[in-house]
Coordinates of C-alpha atoms and ligand atoms in Angstrom, one line a residue:
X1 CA 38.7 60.4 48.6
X2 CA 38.0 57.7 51.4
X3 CA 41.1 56.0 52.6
X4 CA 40.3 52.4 52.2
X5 CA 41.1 49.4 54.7
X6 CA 44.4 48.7 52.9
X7 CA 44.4 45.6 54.7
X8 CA 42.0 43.7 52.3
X9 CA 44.9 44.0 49.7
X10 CA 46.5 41.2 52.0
X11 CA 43.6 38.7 51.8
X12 CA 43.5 36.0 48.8
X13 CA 40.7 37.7 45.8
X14 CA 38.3 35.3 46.9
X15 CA 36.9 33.5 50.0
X16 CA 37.8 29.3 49.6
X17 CA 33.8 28.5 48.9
X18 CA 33.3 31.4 46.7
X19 CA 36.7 30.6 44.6
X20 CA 35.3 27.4 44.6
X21 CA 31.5 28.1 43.4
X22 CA 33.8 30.3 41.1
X23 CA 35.7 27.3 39.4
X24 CA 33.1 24.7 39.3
X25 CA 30.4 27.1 37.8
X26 CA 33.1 27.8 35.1
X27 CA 33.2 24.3 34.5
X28 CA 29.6 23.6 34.1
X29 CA 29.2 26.2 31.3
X30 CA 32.0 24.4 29.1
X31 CA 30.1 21.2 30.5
X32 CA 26.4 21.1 31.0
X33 CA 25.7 17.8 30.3
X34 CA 28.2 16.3 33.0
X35 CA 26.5 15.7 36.5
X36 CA 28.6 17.4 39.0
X37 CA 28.4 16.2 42.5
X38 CA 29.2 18.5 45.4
X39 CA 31.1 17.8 48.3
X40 CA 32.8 20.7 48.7
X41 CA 31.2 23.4 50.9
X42 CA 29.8 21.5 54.1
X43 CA 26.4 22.3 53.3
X44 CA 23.7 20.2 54.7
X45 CA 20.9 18.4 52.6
X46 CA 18.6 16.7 54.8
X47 CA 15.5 18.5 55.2
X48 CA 14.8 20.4 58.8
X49 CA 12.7 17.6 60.9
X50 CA 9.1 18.4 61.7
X51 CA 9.0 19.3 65.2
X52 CA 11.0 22.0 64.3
X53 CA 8.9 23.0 60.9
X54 CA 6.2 22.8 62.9
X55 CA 7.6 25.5 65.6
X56 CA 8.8 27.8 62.2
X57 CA 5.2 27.4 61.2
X58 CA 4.0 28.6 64.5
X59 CA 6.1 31.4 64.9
X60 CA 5.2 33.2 61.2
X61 CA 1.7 32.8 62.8
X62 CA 2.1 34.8 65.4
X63 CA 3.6 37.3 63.7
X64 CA 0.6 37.7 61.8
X65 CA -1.7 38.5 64.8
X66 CA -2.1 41.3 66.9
X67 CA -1.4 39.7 70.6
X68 CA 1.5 37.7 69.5
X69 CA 3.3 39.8 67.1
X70 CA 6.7 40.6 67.8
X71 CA 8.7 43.2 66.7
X72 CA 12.4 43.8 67.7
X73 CA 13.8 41.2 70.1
X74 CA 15.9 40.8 72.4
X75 CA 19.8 41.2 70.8
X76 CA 21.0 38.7 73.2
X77 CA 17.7 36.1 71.7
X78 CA 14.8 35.4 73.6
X79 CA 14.9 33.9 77.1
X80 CA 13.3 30.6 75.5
X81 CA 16.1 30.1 73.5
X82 CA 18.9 31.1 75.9
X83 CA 17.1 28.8 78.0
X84 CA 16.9 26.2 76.1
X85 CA 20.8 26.2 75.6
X86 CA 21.3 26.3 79.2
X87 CA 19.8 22.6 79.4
X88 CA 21.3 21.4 76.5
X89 CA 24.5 22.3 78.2
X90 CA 23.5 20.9 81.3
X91 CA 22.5 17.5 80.2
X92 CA 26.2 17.1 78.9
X93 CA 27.0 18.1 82.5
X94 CA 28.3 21.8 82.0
X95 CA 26.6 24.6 83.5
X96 CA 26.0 27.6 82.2
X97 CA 24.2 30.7 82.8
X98 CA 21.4 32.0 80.6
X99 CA 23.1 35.6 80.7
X100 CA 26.5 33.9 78.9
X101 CA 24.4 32.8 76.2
X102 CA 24.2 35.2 73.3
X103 CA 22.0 34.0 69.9
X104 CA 23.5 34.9 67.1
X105 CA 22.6 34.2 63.3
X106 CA 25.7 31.6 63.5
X107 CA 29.3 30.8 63.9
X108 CA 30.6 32.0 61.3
X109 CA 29.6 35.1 61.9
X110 CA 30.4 35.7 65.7
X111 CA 33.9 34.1 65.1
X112 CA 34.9 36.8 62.7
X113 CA 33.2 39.7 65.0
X114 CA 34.4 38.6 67.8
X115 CA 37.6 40.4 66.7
X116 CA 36.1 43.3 67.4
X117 CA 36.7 43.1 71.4
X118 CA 40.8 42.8 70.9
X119 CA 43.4 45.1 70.7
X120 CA 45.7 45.1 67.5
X121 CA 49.0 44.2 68.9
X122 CA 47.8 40.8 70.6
X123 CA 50.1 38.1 70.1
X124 CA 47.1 35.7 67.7
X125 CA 47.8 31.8 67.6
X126 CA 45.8 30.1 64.6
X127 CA 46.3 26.9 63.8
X128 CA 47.3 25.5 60.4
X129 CA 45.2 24.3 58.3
X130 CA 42.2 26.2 59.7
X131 CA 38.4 27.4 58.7
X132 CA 39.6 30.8 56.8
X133 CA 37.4 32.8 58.5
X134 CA 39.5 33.0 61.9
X135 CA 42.5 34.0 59.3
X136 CA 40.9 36.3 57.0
X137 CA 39.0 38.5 59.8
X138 CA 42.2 38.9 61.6
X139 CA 43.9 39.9 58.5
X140 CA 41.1 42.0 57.5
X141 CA 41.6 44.2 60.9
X142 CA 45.4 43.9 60.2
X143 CA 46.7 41.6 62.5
X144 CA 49.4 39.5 62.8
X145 CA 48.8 35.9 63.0
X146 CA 51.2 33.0 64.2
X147 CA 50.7 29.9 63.0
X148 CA 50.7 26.5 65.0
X149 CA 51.5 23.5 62.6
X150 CA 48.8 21.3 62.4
X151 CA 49.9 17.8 60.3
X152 CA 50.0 14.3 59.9
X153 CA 52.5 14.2 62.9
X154 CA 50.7 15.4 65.4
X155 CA 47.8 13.3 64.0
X156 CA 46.6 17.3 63.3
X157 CA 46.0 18.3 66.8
X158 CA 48.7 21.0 67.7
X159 CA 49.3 21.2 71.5
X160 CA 50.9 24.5 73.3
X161 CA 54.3 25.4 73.1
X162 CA 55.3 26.5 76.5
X163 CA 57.7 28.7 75.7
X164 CA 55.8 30.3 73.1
X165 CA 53.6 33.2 74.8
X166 CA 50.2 33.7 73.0
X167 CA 47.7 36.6 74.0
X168 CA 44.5 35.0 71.7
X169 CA 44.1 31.1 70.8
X170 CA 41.7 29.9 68.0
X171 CA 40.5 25.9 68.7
X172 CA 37.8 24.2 66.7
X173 CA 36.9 20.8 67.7
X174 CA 36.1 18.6 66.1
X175 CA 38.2 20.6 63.7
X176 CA 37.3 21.9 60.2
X177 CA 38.7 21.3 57.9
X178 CA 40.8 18.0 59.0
X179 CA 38.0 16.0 61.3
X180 CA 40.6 15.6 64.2
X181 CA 38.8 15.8 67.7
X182 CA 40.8 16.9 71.1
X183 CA 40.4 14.1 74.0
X184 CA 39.9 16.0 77.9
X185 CA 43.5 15.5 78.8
X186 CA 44.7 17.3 75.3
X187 CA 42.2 20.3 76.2
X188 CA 43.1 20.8 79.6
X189 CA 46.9 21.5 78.4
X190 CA 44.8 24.3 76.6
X191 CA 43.1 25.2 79.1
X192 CA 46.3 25.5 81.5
X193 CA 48.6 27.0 78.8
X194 CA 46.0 29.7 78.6
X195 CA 45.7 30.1 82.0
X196 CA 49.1 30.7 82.5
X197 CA 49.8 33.0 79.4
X198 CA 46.7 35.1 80.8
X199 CA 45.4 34.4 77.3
X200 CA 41.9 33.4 75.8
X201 CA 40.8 30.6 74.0
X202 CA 38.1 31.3 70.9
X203 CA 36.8 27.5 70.4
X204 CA 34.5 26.9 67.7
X205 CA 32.4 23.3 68.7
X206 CA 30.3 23.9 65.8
X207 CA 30.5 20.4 64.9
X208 CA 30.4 18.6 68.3
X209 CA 26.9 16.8 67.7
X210 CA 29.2 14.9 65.5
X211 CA 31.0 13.4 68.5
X212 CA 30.5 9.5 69.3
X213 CA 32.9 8.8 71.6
X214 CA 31.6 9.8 74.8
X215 CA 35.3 9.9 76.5
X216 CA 35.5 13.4 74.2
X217 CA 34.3 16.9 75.5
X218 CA 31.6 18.5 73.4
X219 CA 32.9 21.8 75.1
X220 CA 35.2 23.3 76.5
X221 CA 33.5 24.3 79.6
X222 CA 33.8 20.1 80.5
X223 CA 36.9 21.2 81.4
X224 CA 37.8 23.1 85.0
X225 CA 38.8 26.5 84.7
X226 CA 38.1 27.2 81.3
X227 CA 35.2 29.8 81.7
X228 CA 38.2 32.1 83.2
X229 CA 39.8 31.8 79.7
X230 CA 37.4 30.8 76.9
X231 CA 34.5 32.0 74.5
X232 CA 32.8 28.9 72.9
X233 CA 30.8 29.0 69.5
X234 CA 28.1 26.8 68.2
X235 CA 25.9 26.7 66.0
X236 CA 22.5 25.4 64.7
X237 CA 23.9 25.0 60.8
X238 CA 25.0 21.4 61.2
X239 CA 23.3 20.2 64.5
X240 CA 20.0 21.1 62.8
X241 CA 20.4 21.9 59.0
X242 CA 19.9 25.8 59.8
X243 CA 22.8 26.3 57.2
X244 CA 20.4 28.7 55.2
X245 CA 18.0 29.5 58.4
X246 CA 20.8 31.0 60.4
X247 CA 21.0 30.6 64.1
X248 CA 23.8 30.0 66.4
X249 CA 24.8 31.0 69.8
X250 CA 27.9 32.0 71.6
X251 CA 28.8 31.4 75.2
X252 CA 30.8 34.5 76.7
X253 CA 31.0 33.4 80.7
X254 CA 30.6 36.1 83.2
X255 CA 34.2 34.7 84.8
X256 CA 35.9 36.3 81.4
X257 CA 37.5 39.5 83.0
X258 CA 40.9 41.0 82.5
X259 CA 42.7 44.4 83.1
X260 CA 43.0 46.9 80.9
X261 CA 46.0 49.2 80.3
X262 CA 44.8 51.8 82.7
X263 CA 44.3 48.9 85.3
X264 CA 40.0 49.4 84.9
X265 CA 38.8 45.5 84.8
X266 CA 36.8 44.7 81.1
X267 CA 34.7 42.4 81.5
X268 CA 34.5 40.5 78.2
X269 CA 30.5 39.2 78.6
X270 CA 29.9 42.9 79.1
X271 CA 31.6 43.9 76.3
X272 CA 30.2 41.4 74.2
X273 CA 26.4 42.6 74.9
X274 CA 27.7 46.0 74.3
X275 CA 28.8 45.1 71.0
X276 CA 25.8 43.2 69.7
X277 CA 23.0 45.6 71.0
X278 CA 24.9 48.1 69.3
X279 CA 25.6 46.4 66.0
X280 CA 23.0 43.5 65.6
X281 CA 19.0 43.4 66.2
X282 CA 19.2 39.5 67.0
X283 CA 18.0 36.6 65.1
X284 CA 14.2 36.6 64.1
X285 CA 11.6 35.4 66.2
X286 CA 10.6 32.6 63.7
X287 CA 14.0 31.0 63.5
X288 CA 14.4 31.3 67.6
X289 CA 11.4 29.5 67.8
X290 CA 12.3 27.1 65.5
X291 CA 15.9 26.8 67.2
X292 CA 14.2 25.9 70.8
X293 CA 12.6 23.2 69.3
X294 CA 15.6 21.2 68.0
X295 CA 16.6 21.2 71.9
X296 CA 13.8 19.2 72.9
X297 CA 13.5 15.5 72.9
X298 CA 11.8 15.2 70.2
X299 CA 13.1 17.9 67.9
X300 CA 16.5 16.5 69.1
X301 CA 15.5 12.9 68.1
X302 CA 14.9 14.1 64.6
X303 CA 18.1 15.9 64.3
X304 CA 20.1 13.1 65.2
X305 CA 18.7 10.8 62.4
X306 CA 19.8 13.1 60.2
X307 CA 23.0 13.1 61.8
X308 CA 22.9 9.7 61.5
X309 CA 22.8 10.2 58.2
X310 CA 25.5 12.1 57.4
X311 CA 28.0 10.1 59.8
X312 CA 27.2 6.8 57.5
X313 CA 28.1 9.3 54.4
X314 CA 31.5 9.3 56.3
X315 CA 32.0 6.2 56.9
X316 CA 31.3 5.2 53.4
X317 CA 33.9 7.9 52.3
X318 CA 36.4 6.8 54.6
X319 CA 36.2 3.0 53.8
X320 CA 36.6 4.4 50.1
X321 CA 40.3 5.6 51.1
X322 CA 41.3 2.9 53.3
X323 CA 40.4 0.3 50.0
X324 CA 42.1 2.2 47.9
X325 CA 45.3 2.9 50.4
X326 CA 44.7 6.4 50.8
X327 CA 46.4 7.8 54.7
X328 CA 43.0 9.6 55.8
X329 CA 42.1 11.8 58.8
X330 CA 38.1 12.5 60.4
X331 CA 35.2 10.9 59.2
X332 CA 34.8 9.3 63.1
X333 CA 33.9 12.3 65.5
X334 CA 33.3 14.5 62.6
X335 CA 31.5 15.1 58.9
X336 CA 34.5 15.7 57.3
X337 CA 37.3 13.3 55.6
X338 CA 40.5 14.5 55.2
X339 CA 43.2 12.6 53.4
X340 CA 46.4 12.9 51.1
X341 CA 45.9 13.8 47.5
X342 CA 46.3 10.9 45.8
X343 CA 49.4 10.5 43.4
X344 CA 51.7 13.7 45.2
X345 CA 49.6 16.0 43.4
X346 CA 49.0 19.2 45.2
X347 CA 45.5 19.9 46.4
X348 CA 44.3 22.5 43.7
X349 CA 46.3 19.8 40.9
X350 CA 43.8 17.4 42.9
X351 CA 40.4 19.6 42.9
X352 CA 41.2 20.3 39.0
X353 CA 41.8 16.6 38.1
X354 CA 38.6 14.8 39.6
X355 CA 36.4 17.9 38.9
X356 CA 38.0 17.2 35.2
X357 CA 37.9 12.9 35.5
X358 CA 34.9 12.7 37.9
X359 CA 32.9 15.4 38.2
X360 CA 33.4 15.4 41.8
X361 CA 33.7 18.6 43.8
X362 CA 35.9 18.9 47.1
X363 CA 37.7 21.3 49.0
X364 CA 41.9 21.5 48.5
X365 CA 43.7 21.9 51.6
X366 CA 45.4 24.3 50.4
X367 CA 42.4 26.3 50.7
X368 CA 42.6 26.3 54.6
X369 CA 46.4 26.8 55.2
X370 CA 50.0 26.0 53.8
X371 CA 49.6 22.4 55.6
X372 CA 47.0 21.7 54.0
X373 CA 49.0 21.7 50.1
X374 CA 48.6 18.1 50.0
X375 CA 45.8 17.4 51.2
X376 CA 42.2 17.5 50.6
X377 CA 38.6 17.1 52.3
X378 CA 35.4 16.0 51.2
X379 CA 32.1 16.4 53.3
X380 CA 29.8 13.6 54.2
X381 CA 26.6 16.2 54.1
X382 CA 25.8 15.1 50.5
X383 CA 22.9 12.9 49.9
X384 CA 23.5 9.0 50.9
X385 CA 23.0 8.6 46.9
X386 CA 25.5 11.3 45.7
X387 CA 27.8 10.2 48.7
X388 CA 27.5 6.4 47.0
X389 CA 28.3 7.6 43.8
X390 CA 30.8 10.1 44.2
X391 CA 32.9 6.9 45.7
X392 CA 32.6 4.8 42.5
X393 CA 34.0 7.4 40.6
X394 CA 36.7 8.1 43.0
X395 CA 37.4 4.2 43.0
X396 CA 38.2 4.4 39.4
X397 CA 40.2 7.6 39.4
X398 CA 43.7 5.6 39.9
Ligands
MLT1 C1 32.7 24.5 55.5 O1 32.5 23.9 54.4 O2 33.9 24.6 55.9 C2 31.6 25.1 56.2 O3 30.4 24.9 55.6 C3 31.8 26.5 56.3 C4 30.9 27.2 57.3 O4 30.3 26.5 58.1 O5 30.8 28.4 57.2

């Protein structure tokens, strides 16, 4: 008989967005002729622009002829695309080198097999509430996690404890679930703690095309000394509506070196290729080309209408909760709202009663953390229409 992971018997049954697809699905059978509208899962709905259709168009061609066809690429993604991050980088002033960038098929994924560099007994700081995925791949490997308390005091953006050591620090920025973006003075205390705890910071910017105030970093790299101590993710899924296309990338700086027990320095950019070449055949040649393109002006323009977009979806959810009184988080810097469940109900109370009331689908806090009990988040990546909607019946829910 195989001896199973045992540690799986310490995660919850389900991951949040299946339990939720779970629970709503349920619901629709009892209730098929009730219109449910989604803003739960922060999927996108605006259609890719047409630079970038274009560029998927041209890279299935190629495939299909005999001096173009490609068949395995590079795991790392094709110089193009590597390339192309390199400038994006560079016109919000950071430099980086094509050889830090891997291209992965998103954030999601490289933020859970990232693990896979790290030794079990590091001292792991996640903060609470959080995107589960930095949780349940730690707990699927069987570490221990400490948790940072992330709430309405420190307007959910923990800073470092001093006198709290820390070996491996998860940031995401603007943050998923609760919207809340770090300013440059707030990350360099990151930055410094984790200089001086020898540690490493994982930060996920997945969503910093959703930043408008320019005083914020969209990276951590804007700040000095942090390619000595952290790995940044990104990813296309938001920036570009790749959430079913799949591409992201991963910055791994060349500066990232420590000692190993036996006193032999790992380097962790080397590490990192040696890991995906071994367990990953890179991201197809259709959706890399399609990727470069959103990095160009044009493809770029067209990506941020539909950013556009979703950031008025925002603001129309969180004028909703400031006319009806409810203490909100987000919705400025970020496609999320995040707010108090109305009437002290607990956030799964809260999912079940407008899902019953409404029709409305969210996300309970609960769902990201113990801080997040009371609190819930909707997404602004509906349509404008559903976004519209979803508020009238949310106006009339108490
Ligand atoms: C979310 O709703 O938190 C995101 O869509 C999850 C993800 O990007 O994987």
């Amino acid at each position: 008989m195989p001896k199973l992971n045992e540690n799986y018997l310490n995660l919850k049954q389900s991951y949040l967005f299946s339990e939720i697809a779970h629970r709503v699905a349920a619901y629709q059978e009892k209730n098929p002729d009730k219109p449910v509208i989604r803003l739960g899962i922060g999927d996108v709905t605006r259609p890719i622009g047409k630079k970038v259709i274009e560029k998927l168009h041209e890279g299935v061609d190629a495939l299909g002829a005999a001096e173009t066809f490609k068949g395995y690429g590079p795991e790392q993604g094709y110089e193009f695309l590597r390339n192309a991050v390199v400038d994006y980088y560079a016109e919000n002033g950071v430099s980086i080198d094509a050889g830090e960038v891997f291209i992965s098929d998103g954030a999601k994924s490289d933020t859970g097999n990232i693990t896979d560099l790290f030794a079990q007994d590091n001292v792991i700081l996640i903060p609470d509430p959080v995107y589960p995925v930095y949780v349940d791949t730690n707990l699927m490997n069987g570490r221990n996690i400490t948790y940072i308390d992330a709430n309405a005091d420190n307007n959910f953006l923990p800073m470092p404890d001093k006198n709290v050591h820390a070996d491996i620090i998860y940031i995401c920025s603007p943050n998923n679930p609760t919207g809340a973006a770090y300013n440059k003075e707030q990350l360099r205390e990151w930055v410094d703690y984790a200089l001086a705890n020898d540690a490493i910071l994982l930060y996920d910017s997945a969503y910093e095309c959703f930043i408008t105030d320019e005083t914020l970093p969209r990276s951590i790299y804007a700040i000095e000394g942090a390619k000595k101590c952290a790995i940044e993710f990104c990813s296309l899924s938001k920036t570009a509506g790749f959430t079913g296309t799949r591409c992201g990338y991963t910055i791994v700086p060349k500066d990232l070196k420590f000692m190993s027990s036996t006193g032999v320095e790992m380097s962790l950019n080397a590490m990192w290729n040696r890991r995906q070449t071994t367990k990953f055949n890179g991201v197809s040649y259709i959706v890399q080309k399609g990727a470069a393109e959103v990095f160009s002006k044009e493809g770029m323009a067209e990506c941020r209408e539909n950013i556009a977009y979703y950031q008025e979806n925002a603001r129309i959810i969180a004028s909703t909760m400031e006319k009806k009184g409810v203490r909100y988080f987000g919705g400025i810097n970020s496609p999320y709202v995040w707010f108090e469940c109305p009437m002290g109900m607990e956030s799964w109370e809260f999912f079940d009663y407008m899902l019953e009331k409404i029709q409305v689908v969210g996300t309970p806090g609960a769902g990201f953390g113990e801080n997040g009990k009371y609190f819930f988040r909707l997404t602004a990546f509906g349509t404008k229409e559903n976004t519209i909607e979803a508020m009238k019946r949310f106006e009339s829910l108490f």
